Coordinates of C-alpha atoms in Angstrom, one line a residue:
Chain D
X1 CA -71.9 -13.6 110.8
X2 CA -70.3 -15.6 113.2
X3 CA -71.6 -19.3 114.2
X4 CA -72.3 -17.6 117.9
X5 CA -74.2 -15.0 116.3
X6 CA -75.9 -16.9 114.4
X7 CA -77.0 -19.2 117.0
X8 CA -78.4 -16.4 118.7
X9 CA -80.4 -14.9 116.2
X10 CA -82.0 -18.2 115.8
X11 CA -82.7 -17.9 119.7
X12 CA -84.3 -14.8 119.4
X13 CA -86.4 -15.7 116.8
X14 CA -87.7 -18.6 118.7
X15 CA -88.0 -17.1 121.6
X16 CA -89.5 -14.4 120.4
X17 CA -92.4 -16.2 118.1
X18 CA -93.1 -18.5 122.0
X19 CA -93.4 -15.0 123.1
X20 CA -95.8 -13.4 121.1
X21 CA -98.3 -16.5 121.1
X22 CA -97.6 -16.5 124.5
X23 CA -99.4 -12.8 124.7
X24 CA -101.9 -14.1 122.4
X25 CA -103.0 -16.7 125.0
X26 CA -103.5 -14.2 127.9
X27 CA -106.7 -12.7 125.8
X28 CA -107.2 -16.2 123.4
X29 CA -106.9 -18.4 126.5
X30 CA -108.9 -21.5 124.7
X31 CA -107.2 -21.5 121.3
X32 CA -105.9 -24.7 120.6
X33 CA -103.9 -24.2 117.6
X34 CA -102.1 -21.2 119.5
X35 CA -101.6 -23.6 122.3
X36 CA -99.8 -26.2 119.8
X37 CA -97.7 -23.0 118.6
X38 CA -96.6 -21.9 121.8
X39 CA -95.5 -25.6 122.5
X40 CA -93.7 -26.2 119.5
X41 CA -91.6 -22.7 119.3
X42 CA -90.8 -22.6 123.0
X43 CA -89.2 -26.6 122.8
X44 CA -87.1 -25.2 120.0
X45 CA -85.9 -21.9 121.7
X46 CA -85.4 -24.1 124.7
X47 CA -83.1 -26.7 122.6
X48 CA -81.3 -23.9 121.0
X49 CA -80.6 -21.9 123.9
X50 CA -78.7 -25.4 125.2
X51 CA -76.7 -25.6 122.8
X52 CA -76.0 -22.2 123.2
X53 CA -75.1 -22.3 126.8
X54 CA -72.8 -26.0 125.9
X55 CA -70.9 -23.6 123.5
X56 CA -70.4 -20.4 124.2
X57 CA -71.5 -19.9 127.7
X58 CA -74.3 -18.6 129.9
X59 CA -77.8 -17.0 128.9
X60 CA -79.1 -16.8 132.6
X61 CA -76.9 -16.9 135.5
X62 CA -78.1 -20.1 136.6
X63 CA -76.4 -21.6 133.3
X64 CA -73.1 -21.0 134.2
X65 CA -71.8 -24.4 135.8
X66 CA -68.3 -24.4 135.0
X67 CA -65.9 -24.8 137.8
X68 CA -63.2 -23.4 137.3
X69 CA -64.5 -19.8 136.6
X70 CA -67.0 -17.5 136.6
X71 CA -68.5 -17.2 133.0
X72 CA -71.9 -15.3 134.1
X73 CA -69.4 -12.2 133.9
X74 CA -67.5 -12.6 130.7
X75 CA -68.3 -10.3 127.1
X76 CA -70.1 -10.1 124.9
X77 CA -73.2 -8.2 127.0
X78 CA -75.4 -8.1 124.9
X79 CA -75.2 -4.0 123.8
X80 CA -72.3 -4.7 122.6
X81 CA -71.4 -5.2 119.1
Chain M
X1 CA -89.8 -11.3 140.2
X2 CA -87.8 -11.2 137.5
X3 CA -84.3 -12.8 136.5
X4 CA -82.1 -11.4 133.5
X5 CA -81.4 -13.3 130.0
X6 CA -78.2 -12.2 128.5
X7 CA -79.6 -11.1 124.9
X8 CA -81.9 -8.4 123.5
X9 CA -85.1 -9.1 122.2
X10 CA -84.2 -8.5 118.6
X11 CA -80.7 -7.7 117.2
X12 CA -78.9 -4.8 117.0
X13 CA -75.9 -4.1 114.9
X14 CA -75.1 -0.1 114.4
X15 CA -72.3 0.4 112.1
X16 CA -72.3 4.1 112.1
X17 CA -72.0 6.6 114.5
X18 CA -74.5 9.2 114.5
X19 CA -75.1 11.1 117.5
X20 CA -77.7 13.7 116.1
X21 CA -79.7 10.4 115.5
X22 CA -78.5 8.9 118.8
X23 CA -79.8 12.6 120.3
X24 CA -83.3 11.7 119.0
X25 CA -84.2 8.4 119.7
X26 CA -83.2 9.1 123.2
X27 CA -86.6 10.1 123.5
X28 CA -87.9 6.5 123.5
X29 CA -85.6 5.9 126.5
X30 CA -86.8 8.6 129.0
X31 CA -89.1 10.9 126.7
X32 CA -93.2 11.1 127.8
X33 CA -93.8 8.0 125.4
X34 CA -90.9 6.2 126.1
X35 CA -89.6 2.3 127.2
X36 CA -89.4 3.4 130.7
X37 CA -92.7 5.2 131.2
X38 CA -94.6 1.9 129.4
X39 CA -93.0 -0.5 131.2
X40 CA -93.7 1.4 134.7
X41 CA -96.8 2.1 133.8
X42 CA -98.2 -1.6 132.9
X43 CA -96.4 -3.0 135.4
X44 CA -97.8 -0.4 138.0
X45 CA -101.7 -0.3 137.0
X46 CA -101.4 -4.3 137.2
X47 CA -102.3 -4.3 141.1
X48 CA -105.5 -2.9 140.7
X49 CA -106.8 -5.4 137.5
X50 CA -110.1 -7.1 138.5
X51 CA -108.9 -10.4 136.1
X52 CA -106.7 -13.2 134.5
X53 CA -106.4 -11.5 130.9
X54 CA -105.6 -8.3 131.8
X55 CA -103.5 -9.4 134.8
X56 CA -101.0 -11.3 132.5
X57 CA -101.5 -9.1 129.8
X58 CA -100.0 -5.9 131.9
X59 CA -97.7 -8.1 133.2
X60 CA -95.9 -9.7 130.1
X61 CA -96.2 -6.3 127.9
X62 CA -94.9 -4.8 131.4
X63 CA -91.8 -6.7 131.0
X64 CA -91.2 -7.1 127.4
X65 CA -91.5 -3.2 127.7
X66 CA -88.4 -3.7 129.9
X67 CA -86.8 -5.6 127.2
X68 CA -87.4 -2.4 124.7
X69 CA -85.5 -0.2 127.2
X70 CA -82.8 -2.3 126.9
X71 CA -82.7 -2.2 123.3
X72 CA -83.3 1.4 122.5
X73 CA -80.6 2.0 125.5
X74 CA -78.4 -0.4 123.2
X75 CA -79.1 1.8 119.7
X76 CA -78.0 5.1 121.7
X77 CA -75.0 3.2 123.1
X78 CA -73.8 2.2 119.8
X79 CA -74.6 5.4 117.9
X80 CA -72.5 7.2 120.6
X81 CA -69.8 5.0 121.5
X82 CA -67.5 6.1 118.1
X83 CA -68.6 9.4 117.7
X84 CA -65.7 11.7 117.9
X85 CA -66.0 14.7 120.2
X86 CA -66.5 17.3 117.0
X87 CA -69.4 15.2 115.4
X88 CA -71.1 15.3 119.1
X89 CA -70.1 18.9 119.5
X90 CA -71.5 19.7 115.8
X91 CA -74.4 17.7 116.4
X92 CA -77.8 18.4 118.3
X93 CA -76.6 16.1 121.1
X94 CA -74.1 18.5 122.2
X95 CA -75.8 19.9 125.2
X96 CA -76.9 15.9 126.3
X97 CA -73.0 15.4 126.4
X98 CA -72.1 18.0 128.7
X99 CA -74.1 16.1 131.3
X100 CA -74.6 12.6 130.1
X101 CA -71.3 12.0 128.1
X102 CA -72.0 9.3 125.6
X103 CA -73.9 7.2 128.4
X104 CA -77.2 6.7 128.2
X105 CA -79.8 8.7 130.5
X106 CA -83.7 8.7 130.8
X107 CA -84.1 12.1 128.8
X108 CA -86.8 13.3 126.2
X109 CA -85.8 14.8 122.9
X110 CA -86.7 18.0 124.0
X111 CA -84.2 17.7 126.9
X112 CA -87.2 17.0 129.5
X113 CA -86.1 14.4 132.0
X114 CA -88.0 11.2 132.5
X115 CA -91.0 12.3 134.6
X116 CA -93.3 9.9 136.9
X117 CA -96.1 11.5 136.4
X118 CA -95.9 10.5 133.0
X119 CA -97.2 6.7 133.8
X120 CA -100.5 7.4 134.3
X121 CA -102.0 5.0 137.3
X122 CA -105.7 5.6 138.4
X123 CA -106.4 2.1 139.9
X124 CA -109.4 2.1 137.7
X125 CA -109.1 -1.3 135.0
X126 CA -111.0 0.5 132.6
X127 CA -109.4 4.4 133.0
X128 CA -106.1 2.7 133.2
X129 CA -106.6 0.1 129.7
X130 CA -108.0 3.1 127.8
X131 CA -104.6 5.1 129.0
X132 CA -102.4 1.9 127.7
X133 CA -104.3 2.2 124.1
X134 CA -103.4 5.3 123.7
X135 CA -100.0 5.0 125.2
X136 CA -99.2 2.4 122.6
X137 CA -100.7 4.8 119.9
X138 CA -98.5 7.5 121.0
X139 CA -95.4 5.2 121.4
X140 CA -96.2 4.4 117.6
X141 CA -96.4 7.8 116.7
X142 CA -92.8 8.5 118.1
X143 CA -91.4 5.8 116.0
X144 CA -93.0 6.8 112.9
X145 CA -91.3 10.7 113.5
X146 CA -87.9 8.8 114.1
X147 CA -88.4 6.9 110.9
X148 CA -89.1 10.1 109.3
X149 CA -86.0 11.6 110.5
X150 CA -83.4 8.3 110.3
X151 CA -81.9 7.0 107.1
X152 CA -80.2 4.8 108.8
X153 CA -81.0 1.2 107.4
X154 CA -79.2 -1.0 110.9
X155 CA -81.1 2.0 112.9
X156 CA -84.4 1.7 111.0
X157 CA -84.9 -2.2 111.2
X158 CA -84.8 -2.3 115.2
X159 CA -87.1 0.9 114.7
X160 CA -89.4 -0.8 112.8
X161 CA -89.9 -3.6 114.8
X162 CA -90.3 -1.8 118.0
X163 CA -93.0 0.1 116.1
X164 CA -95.0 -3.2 115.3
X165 CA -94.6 -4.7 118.6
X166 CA -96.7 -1.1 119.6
X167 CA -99.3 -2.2 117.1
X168 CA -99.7 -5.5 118.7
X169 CA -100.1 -3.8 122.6
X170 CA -102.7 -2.0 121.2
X171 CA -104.4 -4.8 119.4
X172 CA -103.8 -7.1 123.1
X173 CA -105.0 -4.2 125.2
X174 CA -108.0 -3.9 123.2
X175 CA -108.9 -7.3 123.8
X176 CA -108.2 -7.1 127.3
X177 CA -110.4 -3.9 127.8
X178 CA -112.9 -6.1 125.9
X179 CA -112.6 -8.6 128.5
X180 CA -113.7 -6.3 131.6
X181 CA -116.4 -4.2 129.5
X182 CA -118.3 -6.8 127.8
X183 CA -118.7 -8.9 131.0
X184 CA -120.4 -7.2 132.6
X185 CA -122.8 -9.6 134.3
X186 CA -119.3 -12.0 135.4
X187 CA -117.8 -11.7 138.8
X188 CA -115.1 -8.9 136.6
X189 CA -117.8 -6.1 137.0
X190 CA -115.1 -4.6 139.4
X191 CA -117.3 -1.0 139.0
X192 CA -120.3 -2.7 140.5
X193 CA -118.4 -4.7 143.6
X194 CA -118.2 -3.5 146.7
X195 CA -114.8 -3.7 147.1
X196 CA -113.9 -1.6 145.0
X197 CA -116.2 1.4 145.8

């Protein structure tokens, strides 16, 4: 796997575990260990996915600052494999 | 509003082409139970929710439903993309690719077209969360018949974890329904306001 790839699958997993304690609040709005969860795993995601975006380029438009080009545009999308 | 993150929710990495599987799971895409209809349908029957929880809760499952599209759209794109024209031709996805090609279009199994009147919206909280459990049920169902037919291990991992994240709606929905039937003396007794009559 490549280090890009890599990167990303950590991302997802992150991202994903913020996620799902994030649906947990909506119906467990009080819990304060889910709170502490949802904290800690969306800070990582959000670290990773800068050092993504430093690296390999944009996750949301808004990432791509460099300027010289346009990098939004440029592969891998991600159905491609 | 929404604004686009370039990634899936989970990865997906097909190695083999396999357009009679490709033909199948197509159903998740545009079939009755499919991405499209859930995420259309929770993000539709939102409008009319009485409170918080099952405000966000149609909301967030609304859009990571959005998220599933994407990814089943990604598993048909990479079953199809190598296929040679014979292994279509010789393949149960034959009559898809006269119309469709190898792209990917909103389409049941059975060759039904996606249909709106498939996301059931009644603007009633409690018709509409009982709908969602069951959509989530049937959603679950489908996965389970696609995991019956796939042997596919790269297919079968995405498969299996759009199948638990059906398990969890249903589990979230519950809780929501719970939150607008068991309060009933709380400013949520939507049925009782006059608002609403």
């Amino acid at each position: 796997m490549t280090e890009r790839n890599k990167l990303m699958k950590e991302i997802m997993a992150y991202s994903f575990a913020a996620y799902d304690w994030n649906l947990y609040l909506n119906t467990h709005p009080n819990d304060r260990m889910a709170l502490m969860q949802f904290r800690k795993m969306t800070e990582k995601a959000k670290e990773l996915k800068k050092e993504y975006v430093k690296r390999f380029g944009p996750i949301v438009a808004g990432d791509a600052t460099d300027t010289q080009t346009w990098t939004w545009v440029s592969d891998p999308w991600p159905w491609n494999n | 509003m929404w604004s686009y993150q370039k990634r899936l929710q989970y990865p997906i990495n097909i190695k083999n082409p396999n357009p009679k599987l490709a033909s199948f799971i197509v159903s998740q895409y545009g079939g009755p139970n499919g991405e499209a209809n859930a995420a259309l349908r929770y993000l539709s029957q939102r409008f009319s929710m009485p409170n918080d929880i099952t405000k966000a809760t149609l909301t967030d499952v609304g859009t990571e439903e959005l998220a599933h599209l994407e990814m089943v759209g990604t598993i048909i794109h990479q079953l199809a993309k190598n296929a040679t024209t014979t292994e279509i031709e010789n393949s149960p996805m034959a009559p898809y690719f006269i119309d469709h090609g190898r792209g990917v279009y909103a389409i049941s199994a059975g060759g039904n077209p996606q249909k709106a009147e498939e996301f059931a919206v009644t603007g009633d909280p409690i018709a509409d969360l009982v709908e969602d459990l069951a959509a989530e049920q049937k959603a679950r169902a489908v996965y389970d018949n696609i995991l019956r037919v796939s042997d596919d291990p790269d297919v079968n991992d995405v498969i299996k974890f759009l199948r638990e994240r059906e398990v969890v709606h249903f589990q979230r929905f519950g809780e929501a329904l719970d939150s607008i039937q068991n309060k009933p003396a709380s400013r949520n007794t939507f049925y009782m306001c006059k608002n609403n009559r």
